[in-house]
Amino acid sequence: MPTYAFTTMKHLSPEQRGKLVESVTTIHQVEATAARYFVQVVFYTVEPGSMYIGGEAAPDDHVWVRADIRSGRTREQKAAILHRIMRETGEILGISPEDVWVYVSDIPAEGVAEFGHVLPQPGGEEEWLASLPGSLREKLMTAS
């Protein structure tokens, strides 16, 4: 369920994208205590002059990260996600964490369907996984 969307004017190399994918997947797994197989990452590269802050063109190095996650995480969990994404993204891309803006948006689990099933509330992943058909369950367990 968690979908992390990176939007930037900067061209990201396959190596940078790979490091960002590993970073946010691990951050979400650790801080939100969710299985890795739930984490999705999408990259959007927009042309220069397509991003603005306060009516002015955003700096070329600016990165927006939109994170849609299941509701139910604590304030502390969200703070850890925000801070780690700013710091680690800045390190990976060689930019200031101040140029990494992160938005975490909560979505009720009952409003999301993936793998052909409505998602569980946070903490209900094991029971949900056990209820899935065997082939899908095995596929997800090998991805974790």
PDB file of N, CA and C in Angstrom, residues 9-113:
ATOM      1  N   MET A   9      12.980  17.596 -11.097  1.00  0.00           N
ATOM      2  CA  MET A   9      13.424  18.032 -12.418  1.00  0.00           C
ATOM      3  C   MET A   9      14.775  17.418 -12.744  1.00  0.00           C
ATOM      4  N   LYS A  10      15.431  16.909 -11.742  1.00  0.00           N
ATOM      5  CA  LYS A  10      16.768  16.343 -11.867  1.00  0.00           C
ATOM      6  C   LYS A  10      16.671  14.922 -12.435  1.00  0.00           C
ATOM      7  N   HIS A  11      17.487  14.602 -13.427  1.00  0.00           N
ATOM      8  CA  HIS A  11      17.527  13.235 -13.953  1.00  0.00           C
ATOM      9  C   HIS A  11      18.199  12.344 -12.916  1.00  0.00           C
ATOM     10  N   LEU A  12      17.524  11.266 -12.549  1.00  0.00           N
ATOM     11  CA  LEU A  12      18.082  10.336 -11.573  1.00  0.00           C
ATOM     12  C   LEU A  12      18.625   9.115 -12.315  1.00  0.00           C
ATOM     13  N   SER A  13      19.832   8.742 -11.980  1.00  0.00           N
ATOM     14  CA  SER A  13      20.442   7.569 -12.612  1.00  0.00           C
ATOM     15  C   SER A  13      19.770   6.303 -12.081  1.00  0.00           C
ATOM     16  N   PRO A  14      19.908   5.193 -12.806  1.00  0.00           N
ATOM     17  CA  PRO A  14      19.377   3.930 -12.287  1.00  0.00           C
ATOM     18  C   PRO A  14      19.948   3.585 -10.910  1.00  0.00           C
ATOM     19  N   GLU A  15      21.212   3.905 -10.673  1.00  0.00           N
ATOM     20  CA  GLU A  15      21.826   3.640  -9.365  1.00  0.00           C
ATOM     21  C   GLU A  15      21.158   4.476  -8.269  1.00  0.00           C
ATOM     22  N   GLN A  16      20.918   5.767  -8.548  1.00  0.00           N
ATOM     23  CA  GLN A  16      20.253   6.620  -7.570  1.00  0.00           C
ATOM     24  C   GLN A  16      18.830   6.127  -7.298  1.00  0.00           C
ATOM     25  N   ARG A  17      18.126   5.760  -8.357  1.00  0.00           N
ATOM     26  CA  ARG A  17      16.761   5.252  -8.176  1.00  0.00           C
ATOM     27  C   ARG A  17      16.775   3.984  -7.324  1.00  0.00           C
ATOM     28  N   GLY A  18      17.701   3.089  -7.615  1.00  0.00           N
ATOM     29  CA  GLY A  18      17.813   1.856  -6.833  1.00  0.00           C
ATOM     30  C   GLY A  18      18.072   2.130  -5.362  1.00  0.00           C
ATOM     31  N   LYS A  19      18.957   3.089  -5.083  1.00  0.00           N
ATOM     32  CA  LYS A  19      19.255   3.431  -3.690  1.00  0.00           C
ATOM     33  C   LYS A  19      18.046   4.069  -3.005  1.00  0.00           C
ATOM     34  N   LEU A  20      17.308   4.914  -3.738  1.00  0.00           N
ATOM     35  CA  LEU A  20      16.111   5.524  -3.162  1.00  0.00           C
ATOM     36  C   LEU A  20      15.035   4.468  -2.885  1.00  0.00           C
ATOM     37  N   VAL A  21      14.870   3.529  -3.811  1.00  0.00           N
ATOM     38  CA  VAL A  21      13.899   2.454  -3.611  1.00  0.00           C
ATOM     39  C   VAL A  21      14.258   1.653  -2.361  1.00  0.00           C
ATOM     40  N   GLU A  22      15.516   1.266  -2.235  1.00  0.00           N
ATOM     41  CA  GLU A  22      15.942   0.498  -1.061  1.00  0.00           C
ATOM     42  C   GLU A  22      15.764   1.324   0.211  1.00  0.00           C
ATOM     43  N   SER A  23      16.091   2.598   0.142  1.00  0.00           N
ATOM     44  CA  SER A  23      15.980   3.474   1.303  1.00  0.00           C
ATOM     45  C   SER A  23      14.542   3.558   1.802  1.00  0.00           C
ATOM     46  N   VAL A  24      13.600   3.962   0.941  1.00  0.00           N
ATOM     47  CA  VAL A  24      12.230   4.145   1.421  1.00  0.00           C
ATOM     48  C   VAL A  24      11.561   2.814   1.769  1.00  0.00           C
ATOM     49  N   THR A  25      11.933   1.740   1.083  1.00  0.00           N
ATOM     50  CA  THR A  25      11.379   0.433   1.424  1.00  0.00           C
ATOM     51  C   THR A  25      11.813   0.040   2.833  1.00  0.00           C
ATOM     52  N   THR A  26      13.081   0.233   3.135  1.00  0.00           N
ATOM     53  CA  THR A  26      13.590  -0.094   4.464  1.00  0.00           C
ATOM     54  C   THR A  26      13.019   0.846   5.522  1.00  0.00           C
ATOM     55  N   ILE A  27      12.949   2.135   5.199  1.00  0.00           N
ATOM     56  CA  ILE A  27      12.376   3.096   6.145  1.00  0.00           C
ATOM     57  C   ILE A  27      10.955   2.686   6.502  1.00  0.00           C
ATOM     58  N   HIS A  28      10.157   2.373   5.499  1.00  0.00           N
ATOM     59  CA  HIS A  28       8.765   2.024   5.777  1.00  0.00           C
ATOM     60  C   HIS A  28       8.670   0.710   6.552  1.00  0.00           C
ATOM     61  N   GLN A  29       9.493  -0.247   6.180  1.00  0.00           N
ATOM     62  CA  GLN A  29       9.487  -1.527   6.887  1.00  0.00           C
ATOM     63  C   GLN A  29       9.820  -1.326   8.366  1.00  0.00           C
ATOM     64  N   VAL A  30      10.851  -0.546   8.649  1.00  0.00           N
ATOM     65  CA  VAL A  30      11.316  -0.349  10.024  1.00  0.00           C
ATOM     66  C   VAL A  30      10.395   0.586  10.812  1.00  0.00           C
ATOM     67  N   GLU A  31      10.110   1.744  10.261  1.00  0.00           N
ATOM     68  CA  GLU A  31       9.379   2.770  11.015  1.00  0.00           C
ATOM     69  C   GLU A  31       7.874   2.521  11.079  1.00  0.00           C
ATOM     70  N   ALA A  32       7.301   1.973  10.020  1.00  0.00           N
ATOM     71  CA  ALA A  32       5.855   1.716  10.008  1.00  0.00           C
ATOM     72  C   ALA A  32       5.543   0.258  10.336  1.00  0.00           C
ATOM     73  N   THR A  33       6.587  -0.519  10.549  1.00  0.00           N
ATOM     74  CA  THR A  33       6.485  -1.955  10.839  1.00  0.00           C
ATOM     75  C   THR A  33       5.548  -2.665   9.863  1.00  0.00           C
ATOM     76  N   ALA A  34       5.834  -2.479   8.578  1.00  0.00           N
ATOM     77  CA  ALA A  34       5.040  -3.105   7.519  1.00  0.00           C
ATOM     78  C   ALA A  34       5.940  -3.970   6.656  1.00  0.00           C
ATOM     79  N   ALA A  35       5.352  -4.972   6.046  1.00  0.00           N
ATOM     80  CA  ALA A  35       6.104  -5.873   5.177  1.00  0.00           C
ATOM     81  C   ALA A  35       6.618  -5.137   3.947  1.00  0.00           C
ATOM     82  N   ARG A  36       7.809  -5.509   3.511  1.00  0.00           N
ATOM     83  CA  ARG A  36       8.436  -4.877   2.351  1.00  0.00           C
ATOM     84  C   ARG A  36       7.600  -5.037   1.082  1.00  0.00           C
ATOM     85  N   TYR A  37       6.855  -6.146   0.969  1.00  0.00           N
ATOM     86  CA  TYR A  37       6.108  -6.386  -0.265  1.00  0.00           C
ATOM     87  C   TYR A  37       4.984  -5.377  -0.485  1.00  0.00           C
ATOM     88  N   PHE A  38       4.621  -4.619   0.538  1.00  0.00           N
ATOM     89  CA  PHE A  38       3.599  -3.595   0.377  1.00  0.00           C
ATOM     90  C   PHE A  38       4.144  -2.309  -0.263  1.00  0.00           C
ATOM     91  N   VAL A  39       5.440  -2.054  -0.159  1.00  0.00           N
ATOM     92  CA  VAL A  39       6.012  -0.760  -0.530  1.00  0.00           C
ATOM     93  C   VAL A  39       6.155  -0.621  -2.047  1.00  0.00           C
ATOM     94  N   GLN A  40       5.617   0.480  -2.558  1.00  0.00           N
ATOM     95  CA  GLN A  40       5.720   0.816  -3.974  1.00  0.00           C
ATOM     96  C   GLN A  40       6.437   2.156  -4.099  1.00  0.00           C
ATOM     97  N   VAL A  41       7.262   2.298  -5.138  1.00  0.00           N
ATOM     98  CA  VAL A  41       7.975   3.551  -5.370  1.00  0.00           C
ATOM     99  C   VAL A  41       7.802   3.923  -6.841  1.00  0.00           C
ATOM    100  N   VAL A  42       7.462   5.192  -7.078  1.00  0.00           N
ATOM    101  CA  VAL A  42       7.255   5.702  -8.431  1.00  0.00           C
ATOM    102  C   VAL A  42       8.097   6.964  -8.591  1.00  0.00           C
ATOM    103  N   PHE A  43       8.723   7.113  -9.764  1.00  0.00           N
ATOM    104  CA  PHE A  43       9.519   8.304 -10.044  1.00  0.00           C
ATOM    105  C   PHE A  43       8.871   9.107 -11.163  1.00  0.00           C
ATOM    106  N   TYR A  44       8.778  10.422 -10.940  1.00  0.00           N
ATOM    107  CA  TYR A  44       8.286  11.339 -11.959  1.00  0.00           C
ATOM    108  C   TYR A  44       9.372  12.376 -12.205  1.00  0.00           C
ATOM    109  N   THR A  45       9.806  12.477 -13.438  1.00  0.00           N
ATOM    110  CA  THR A  45      10.758  13.515 -13.816  1.00  0.00           C
ATOM    111  C   THR A  45       9.996  14.524 -14.657  1.00  0.00           C
ATOM    112  N   VAL A  46       9.994  15.763 -14.220  1.00  0.00           N
ATOM    113  CA  VAL A  46       9.288  16.813 -14.943  1.00  0.00           C
ATOM    114  C   VAL A  46      10.308  17.766 -15.553  1.00  0.00           C
ATOM    115  N   GLU A  47       9.899  18.450 -16.587  1.00  0.00           N
ATOM    116  CA  GLU A  47      10.836  19.348 -17.259  1.00  0.00           C
ATOM    117  C   GLU A  47      11.094  20.598 -16.422  1.00  0.00           C
ATOM    118  N   PRO A  48      12.269  21.201 -16.584  1.00  0.00           N
ATOM    119  CA  PRO A  48      12.560  22.446 -15.855  1.00  0.00           C
ATOM    120  C   PRO A  48      11.459  23.476 -16.106  1.00  0.00           C
ATOM    121  N   GLY A  49      11.151  24.222 -15.072  1.00  0.00           N
ATOM    122  CA  GLY A  49      10.088  25.211 -15.179  1.00  0.00           C
ATOM    123  C   GLY A  49       8.710  24.629 -14.907  1.00  0.00           C
ATOM    124  N   SER A  50       8.648  23.388 -14.425  1.00  0.00           N
ATOM    125  CA  SER A  50       7.361  22.739 -14.146  1.00  0.00           C
ATOM    126  C   SER A  50       7.029  22.679 -12.666  1.00  0.00           C
ATOM    127  N   MET A  51       7.952  23.117 -11.809  1.00  0.00           N
ATOM    128  CA  MET A  51       7.726  23.073 -10.361  1.00  0.00           C
ATOM    129  C   MET A  51       7.948  24.474  -9.799  1.00  0.00           C
ATOM    130  N   TYR A  52       7.014  24.908  -8.945  1.00  0.00           N
ATOM    131  CA  TYR A  52       7.074  26.258  -8.391  1.00  0.00           C
ATOM    132  C   TYR A  52       6.847  26.239  -6.896  1.00  0.00           C
ATOM    133  N   ILE A  53       7.474  27.185  -6.218  1.00  0.00           N
ATOM    134  CA  ILE A  53       7.268  27.388  -4.783  1.00  0.00           C
ATOM    135  C   ILE A  53       7.019  28.882  -4.586  1.00  0.00           C
ATOM    136  N   GLY A  54       5.889  29.229  -4.026  1.00  0.00           N
ATOM    137  CA  GLY A  54       5.575  30.634  -3.770  1.00  0.00           C
ATOM    138  C   GLY A  54       5.564  31.481  -5.026  1.00  0.00           C
ATOM    139  N   GLY A  55       5.170  30.909  -6.141  1.00  0.00           N
ATOM    140  CA  GLY A  55       5.095  31.653  -7.399  1.00  0.00           C
ATOM    141  C   GLY A  55       6.409  31.773  -8.143  1.00  0.00           C
ATOM    142  N   GLU A  56       7.468  31.194  -7.604  1.00  0.00           N
ATOM    143  CA  GLU A  56       8.789  31.244  -8.230  1.00  0.00           C
ATOM    144  C   GLU A  56       9.219  29.832  -8.630  1.00  0.00           C
ATOM    145  N   ALA A  57      10.021  29.735  -9.669  1.00  0.00           N
ATOM    146  CA  ALA A  57      10.522  28.425 -10.094  1.00  0.00           C
ATOM    147  C   ALA A  57      11.299  27.779  -8.953  1.00  0.00           C
ATOM    148  N   ALA A  58      11.030  26.510  -8.724  1.00  0.00           N
ATOM    149  CA  ALA A  58      11.749  25.762  -7.689  1.00  0.00           C
ATOM    150  C   ALA A  58      13.180  25.514  -8.151  1.00  0.00           C
ATOM    151  N   PRO A  59      14.113  25.385  -7.212  1.00  0.00           N
ATOM    152  CA  PRO A  59      15.497  25.063  -7.597  1.00  0.00           C
ATOM    153  C   PRO A  59      15.538  23.726  -8.339  1.00  0.00           C
ATOM    154  N   ASP A  60      16.509  23.586  -9.242  1.00  0.00           N
ATOM    155  CA  ASP A  60      16.642  22.368 -10.040  1.00  0.00           C
ATOM    156  C   ASP A  60      16.807  21.115  -9.192  1.00  0.00           C
ATOM    157  N   ASP A  61      17.394  21.256  -8.001  1.00  0.00           N
ATOM    158  CA  ASP A  61      17.640  20.098  -7.139  1.00  0.00           C
ATOM    159  C   ASP A  61      16.467  19.740  -6.226  1.00  0.00           C
ATOM    160  N   HIS A  62      15.395  20.498  -6.306  1.00  0.00           N
ATOM    161  CA  HIS A  62      14.278  20.272  -5.392  1.00  0.00           C
ATOM    162  C   HIS A  62      13.598  18.941  -5.691  1.00  0.00           C
ATOM    163  N   VAL A  63      13.222  18.220  -4.623  1.00  0.00           N
ATOM    164  CA  VAL A  63      12.557  16.927  -4.742  1.00  0.00           C
ATOM    165  C   VAL A  63      11.319  16.917  -3.850  1.00  0.00           C
ATOM    166  N   TRP A  64      10.190  16.498  -4.429  1.00  0.00           N
ATOM    167  CA  TRP A  64       8.989  16.289  -3.644  1.00  0.00           C
ATOM    168  C   TRP A  64       8.758  14.794  -3.530  1.00  0.00           C
ATOM    169  N   VAL A  65       8.434  14.359  -2.310  1.00  0.00           N
ATOM    170  CA  VAL A  65       8.112  12.954  -2.085  1.00  0.00           C
ATOM    171  C   VAL A  65       6.719  12.910  -1.469  1.00  0.00           C
ATOM    172  N   ARG A  66       5.805  12.271  -2.173  1.00  0.00           N
ATOM    173  CA  ARG A  66       4.435  12.095  -1.681  1.00  0.00           C
ATOM    174  C   ARG A  66       4.305  10.651  -1.228  1.00  0.00           C
ATOM    175  N   ALA A  67       3.936  10.453   0.025  1.00  0.00           N
ATOM    176  CA  ALA A  67       3.788   9.108   0.579  1.00  0.00           C
ATOM    177  C   ALA A  67       2.339   8.890   0.991  1.00  0.00           C
ATOM    178  N   ASP A  68       1.667   7.970   0.322  1.00  0.00           N
ATOM    179  CA  ASP A  68       0.327   7.559   0.718  1.00  0.00           C
ATOM    180  C   ASP A  68       0.489   6.275   1.521  1.00  0.00           C
ATOM    181  N   ILE A  69       0.107   6.328   2.798  1.00  0.00           N
ATOM    182  CA  ILE A  69       0.262   5.160   3.677  1.00  0.00           C
ATOM    183  C   ILE A  69      -1.066   4.855   4.360  1.00  0.00           C
ATOM    184  N   ARG A  70      -1.191   3.617   4.873  1.00  0.00           N
ATOM    185  CA  ARG A  70      -2.395   3.269   5.624  1.00  0.00           C
ATOM    186  C   ARG A  70      -2.431   4.074   6.916  1.00  0.00           C
ATOM    187  N   SER A  71      -3.599   4.583   7.242  1.00  0.00           N
ATOM    188  CA  SER A  71      -3.745   5.326   8.494  1.00  0.00           C
ATOM    189  C   SER A  71      -3.546   4.382   9.675  1.00  0.00           C
ATOM    190  N   GLY A  72      -3.232   4.968  10.812  1.00  0.00           N
ATOM    191  CA  GLY A  72      -3.038   4.184  12.020  1.00  0.00           C
ATOM    192  C   GLY A  72      -1.625   4.268  12.568  1.00  0.00           C
ATOM    193  N   ARG A  73      -0.738   4.967  11.867  1.00  0.00           N
ATOM    194  CA  ARG A  73       0.624   5.127  12.366  1.00  0.00           C
ATOM    195  C   ARG A  73       0.659   6.272  13.378  1.00  0.00           C
ATOM    196  N   THR A  74       1.546   6.157  14.341  1.00  0.00           N
ATOM    197  CA  THR A  74       1.643   7.188  15.371  1.00  0.00           C
ATOM    198  C   THR A  74       2.357   8.422  14.836  1.00  0.00           C
ATOM    199  N   ARG A  75       2.228   9.502  15.580  1.00  0.00           N
ATOM    200  CA  ARG A  75       2.923  10.741  15.252  1.00  0.00           C
ATOM    201  C   ARG A  75       4.436  10.505  15.207  1.00  0.00           C
ATOM    202  N   GLU A  76       4.936   9.686  16.152  1.00  0.00           N
ATOM    203  CA  GLU A  76       6.371   9.390  16.205  1.00  0.00           C
ATOM    204  C   GLU A  76       6.817   8.588  14.987  1.00  0.00           C
ATOM    205  N   GLN A  77       6.008   7.625  14.565  1.00  0.00           N
ATOM    206  CA  GLN A  77       6.346   6.845  13.373  1.00  0.00           C
ATOM    207  C   GLN A  77       6.408   7.744  12.139  1.00  0.00           C
ATOM    208  N   LYS A  78       5.423   8.623  11.991  1.00  0.00           N
ATOM    209  CA  LYS A  78       5.405   9.522  10.833  1.00  0.00           C
ATOM    210  C   LYS A  78       6.595  10.478  10.869  1.00  0.00           C
ATOM    211  N   ALA A  79       6.923  10.991  12.055  1.00  0.00           N
ATOM    212  CA  ALA A  79       8.072  11.887  12.169  1.00  0.00           C
ATOM    213  C   ALA A  79       9.354  11.176  11.757  1.00  0.00           C
ATOM    214  N   ALA A  80       9.509   9.931  12.189  1.00  0.00           N
ATOM    215  CA  ALA A  80      10.710   9.162  11.818  1.00  0.00           C
ATOM    216  C   ALA A  80      10.763   8.939  10.313  1.00  0.00           C
ATOM    217  N   ILE A  81       9.617   8.628   9.701  1.00  0.00           N
ATOM    218  CA  ILE A  81       9.565   8.442   8.247  1.00  0.00           C
ATOM    219  C   ILE A  81       9.974   9.738   7.547  1.00  0.00           C
ATOM    220  N   LEU A  82       9.381  10.849   7.954  1.00  0.00           N
ATOM    221  CA  LEU A  82       9.680  12.147   7.335  1.00  0.00           C
ATOM    222  C   LEU A  82      11.165  12.493   7.437  1.00  0.00           C
ATOM    223  N   HIS A  83      11.705  12.421   8.633  1.00  0.00           N
ATOM    224  CA  HIS A  83      13.100  12.822   8.851  1.00  0.00           C
ATOM    225  C   HIS A  83      14.082  11.910   8.122  1.00  0.00           C
ATOM    226  N   ARG A  84      13.822  10.617   8.168  1.00  0.00           N
ATOM    227  CA  ARG A  84      14.743   9.686   7.489  1.00  0.00           C
ATOM    228  C   ARG A  84      14.695   9.873   5.976  1.00  0.00           C
ATOM    229  N   ILE A  85      13.512  10.087   5.407  1.00  0.00           N
ATOM    230  CA  ILE A  85      13.434  10.288   3.958  1.00  0.00           C
ATOM    231  C   ILE A  85      14.165  11.564   3.563  1.00  0.00           C
ATOM    232  N   MET A  86      13.971  12.649   4.308  1.00  0.00           N
ATOM    233  CA  MET A  86      14.683  13.894   3.985  1.00  0.00           C
ATOM    234  C   MET A  86      16.188  13.676   4.032  1.00  0.00           C
ATOM    235  N   ARG A  87      16.657  13.068   5.115  1.00  0.00           N
ATOM    236  CA  ARG A  87      18.097  12.879   5.291  1.00  0.00           C
ATOM    237  C   ARG A  87      18.681  11.916   4.259  1.00  0.00           C
ATOM    238  N   GLU A  88      18.076  10.736   4.126  1.00  0.00           N
ATOM    239  CA  GLU A  88      18.646   9.720   3.239  1.00  0.00           C
ATOM    240  C   GLU A  88      18.528  10.109   1.769  1.00  0.00           C
ATOM    241  N   THR A  89      17.434  10.745   1.378  1.00  0.00           N
ATOM    242  CA  THR A  89      17.299  11.205  -0.004  1.00  0.00           C
ATOM    243  C   THR A  89      18.341  12.270  -0.306  1.00  0.00           C
ATOM    244  N   GLY A  90      18.525  13.189   0.638  1.00  0.00           N
ATOM    245  CA  GLY A  90      19.558  14.211   0.465  1.00  0.00           C
ATOM    246  C   GLY A  90      20.937  13.594   0.291  1.00  0.00           C
ATOM    247  N   GLU A  91      21.254  12.589   1.107  1.00  0.00           N
ATOM    248  CA  GLU A  91      22.553  11.915   1.003  1.00  0.00           C
ATOM    249  C   GLU A  91      22.706  11.208  -0.333  1.00  0.00           C
ATOM    250  N   ILE A  92      21.691  10.483  -0.759  1.00  0.00           N
ATOM    251  CA  ILE A  92      21.759   9.722  -2.008  1.00  0.00           C
ATOM    252  C   ILE A  92      21.915  10.642  -3.212  1.00  0.00           C
ATOM    253  N   LEU A  93      21.197  11.771  -3.203  1.00  0.00           N
ATOM    254  CA  LEU A  93      21.217  12.674  -4.357  1.00  0.00           C
ATOM    255  C   LEU A  93      22.249  13.791  -4.241  1.00  0.00           C
ATOM    256  N   GLY A  94      22.920  13.874  -3.094  1.00  0.00           N
ATOM    257  CA  GLY A  94      23.923  14.918  -2.906  1.00  0.00           C
ATOM    258  C   GLY A  94      23.318  16.302  -2.836  1.00  0.00           C
ATOM    259  N   ILE A  95      22.144  16.400  -2.199  1.00  0.00           N
ATOM    260  CA  ILE A  95      21.481  17.693  -2.032  1.00  0.00           C
ATOM    261  C   ILE A  95      21.167  17.893  -0.553  1.00  0.00           C
ATOM    262  N   SER A  96      20.793  19.101  -0.209  1.00  0.00           N
ATOM    263  CA  SER A  96      20.438  19.408   1.174  1.00  0.00           C
ATOM    264  C   SER A  96      19.098  18.769   1.534  1.00  0.00           C
ATOM    265  N   PRO A  97      18.985  18.257   2.760  1.00  0.00           N
ATOM    266  CA  PRO A  97      17.672  17.750   3.194  1.00  0.00           C
ATOM    267  C   PRO A  97      16.587  18.826   3.121  1.00  0.00           C
ATOM    268  N   GLU A  98      16.987  20.092   3.165  1.00  0.00           N
ATOM    269  CA  GLU A  98      16.029  21.192   3.043  1.00  0.00           C
ATOM    270  C   GLU A  98      15.378  21.232   1.667  1.00  0.00           C
ATOM    271  N   ASP A  99      16.021  20.628   0.669  1.00  0.00           N
ATOM    272  CA  ASP A  99      15.474  20.585  -0.690  1.00  0.00           C
ATOM    273  C   ASP A  99      14.623  19.343  -0.942  1.00  0.00           C
ATOM    274  N   VAL A 100      14.428  18.544   0.101  1.00  0.00           N
ATOM    275  CA  VAL A 100      13.591  17.341  -0.002  1.00  0.00           C
ATOM    276  C   VAL A 100      12.339  17.591   0.829  1.00  0.00           C
ATOM    277  N   TRP A 101      11.224  17.761   0.150  1.00  0.00           N
ATOM    278  CA  TRP A 101       9.963  17.996   0.848  1.00  0.00           C
ATOM    279  C   TRP A 101       9.165  16.711   0.813  1.00  0.00           C
ATOM    280  N   VAL A 102       8.665  16.291   1.981  1.00  0.00           N
ATOM    281  CA  VAL A 102       7.978  15.004   2.103  1.00  0.00           C
ATOM    282  C   VAL A 102       6.579  15.241   2.675  1.00  0.00           C
ATOM    283  N   TYR A 103       5.600  14.604   2.056  1.00  0.00           N
ATOM    284  CA  TYR A 103       4.215  14.686   2.496  1.00  0.00           C
ATOM    285  C   TYR A 103       3.722  13.272   2.768  1.00  0.00           C
ATOM    286  N   VAL A 104       3.267  13.019   3.983  1.00  0.00           N
ATOM    287  CA  VAL A 104       2.709  11.720   4.335  1.00  0.00           C
ATOM    288  C   VAL A 104       1.198  11.892   4.451  1.00  0.00           C
ATOM    289  N   SER A 105       0.477  11.144   3.638  1.00  0.00           N
ATOM    290  CA  SER A 105      -0.988  11.211   3.618  1.00  0.00           C
ATOM    291  C   SER A 105      -1.561   9.868   4.047  1.00  0.00           C
ATOM    292  N   ASP A 106      -2.472   9.915   5.010  1.00  0.00           N
ATOM    293  CA  ASP A 106      -3.109   8.693   5.518  1.00  0.00           C
ATOM    294  C   ASP A 106      -4.310   8.309   4.663  1.00  0.00           C
ATOM    295  N   ILE A 107      -4.419   7.008   4.390  1.00  0.00           N
ATOM    296  CA  ILE A 107      -5.571   6.449   3.701  1.00  0.00           C
ATOM    297  C   ILE A 107      -6.086   5.285   4.543  1.00  0.00           C
ATOM    298  N   PRO A 108      -7.381   5.252   4.854  1.00  0.00           N
ATOM    299  CA  PRO A 108      -7.903   4.114   5.621  1.00  0.00           C
ATOM    300  C   PRO A 108      -7.663   2.798   4.874  1.00  0.00           C
ATOM    301  N   ALA A 109      -7.254   1.774   5.581  1.00  0.00           N
ATOM    302  CA  ALA A 109      -6.947   0.481   4.960  1.00  0.00           C
ATOM    303  C   ALA A 109      -8.145  -0.054   4.177  1.00  0.00           C
ATOM    304  N   GLU A 110      -9.350   0.175   4.683  1.00  0.00           N
ATOM    305  CA  GLU A 110     -10.529  -0.340   3.991  1.00  0.00           C
ATOM    306  C   GLU A 110     -10.795   0.375   2.668  1.00  0.00           C
ATOM    307  N   GLY A 111     -10.038   1.425   2.384  1.00  0.00           N
ATOM    308  CA  GLY A 111     -10.165   2.146   1.122  1.00  0.00           C
ATOM    309  C   GLY A 111      -9.118   1.740   0.100  1.00  0.00           C
ATOM    310  N   VAL A 112      -8.391   0.643   0.353  1.00  0.00           N
ATOM    311  CA  VAL A 112      -7.318   0.225  -0.551  1.00  0.00           C
ATOM    312  C   VAL A 112      -7.430  -1.269  -0.831  1.00  0.00           C
ATOM    313  N   ALA A 113      -7.357  -1.625  -2.106  1.00  0.00           N
ATOM    314  CA  ALA A 113      -7.323  -3.038  -2.494  1.00  0.00           C
ATOM    315  C   ALA A 113      -6.066  -3.272  -3.322  1.00  0.00           C
TER     316      ALA A 113
END
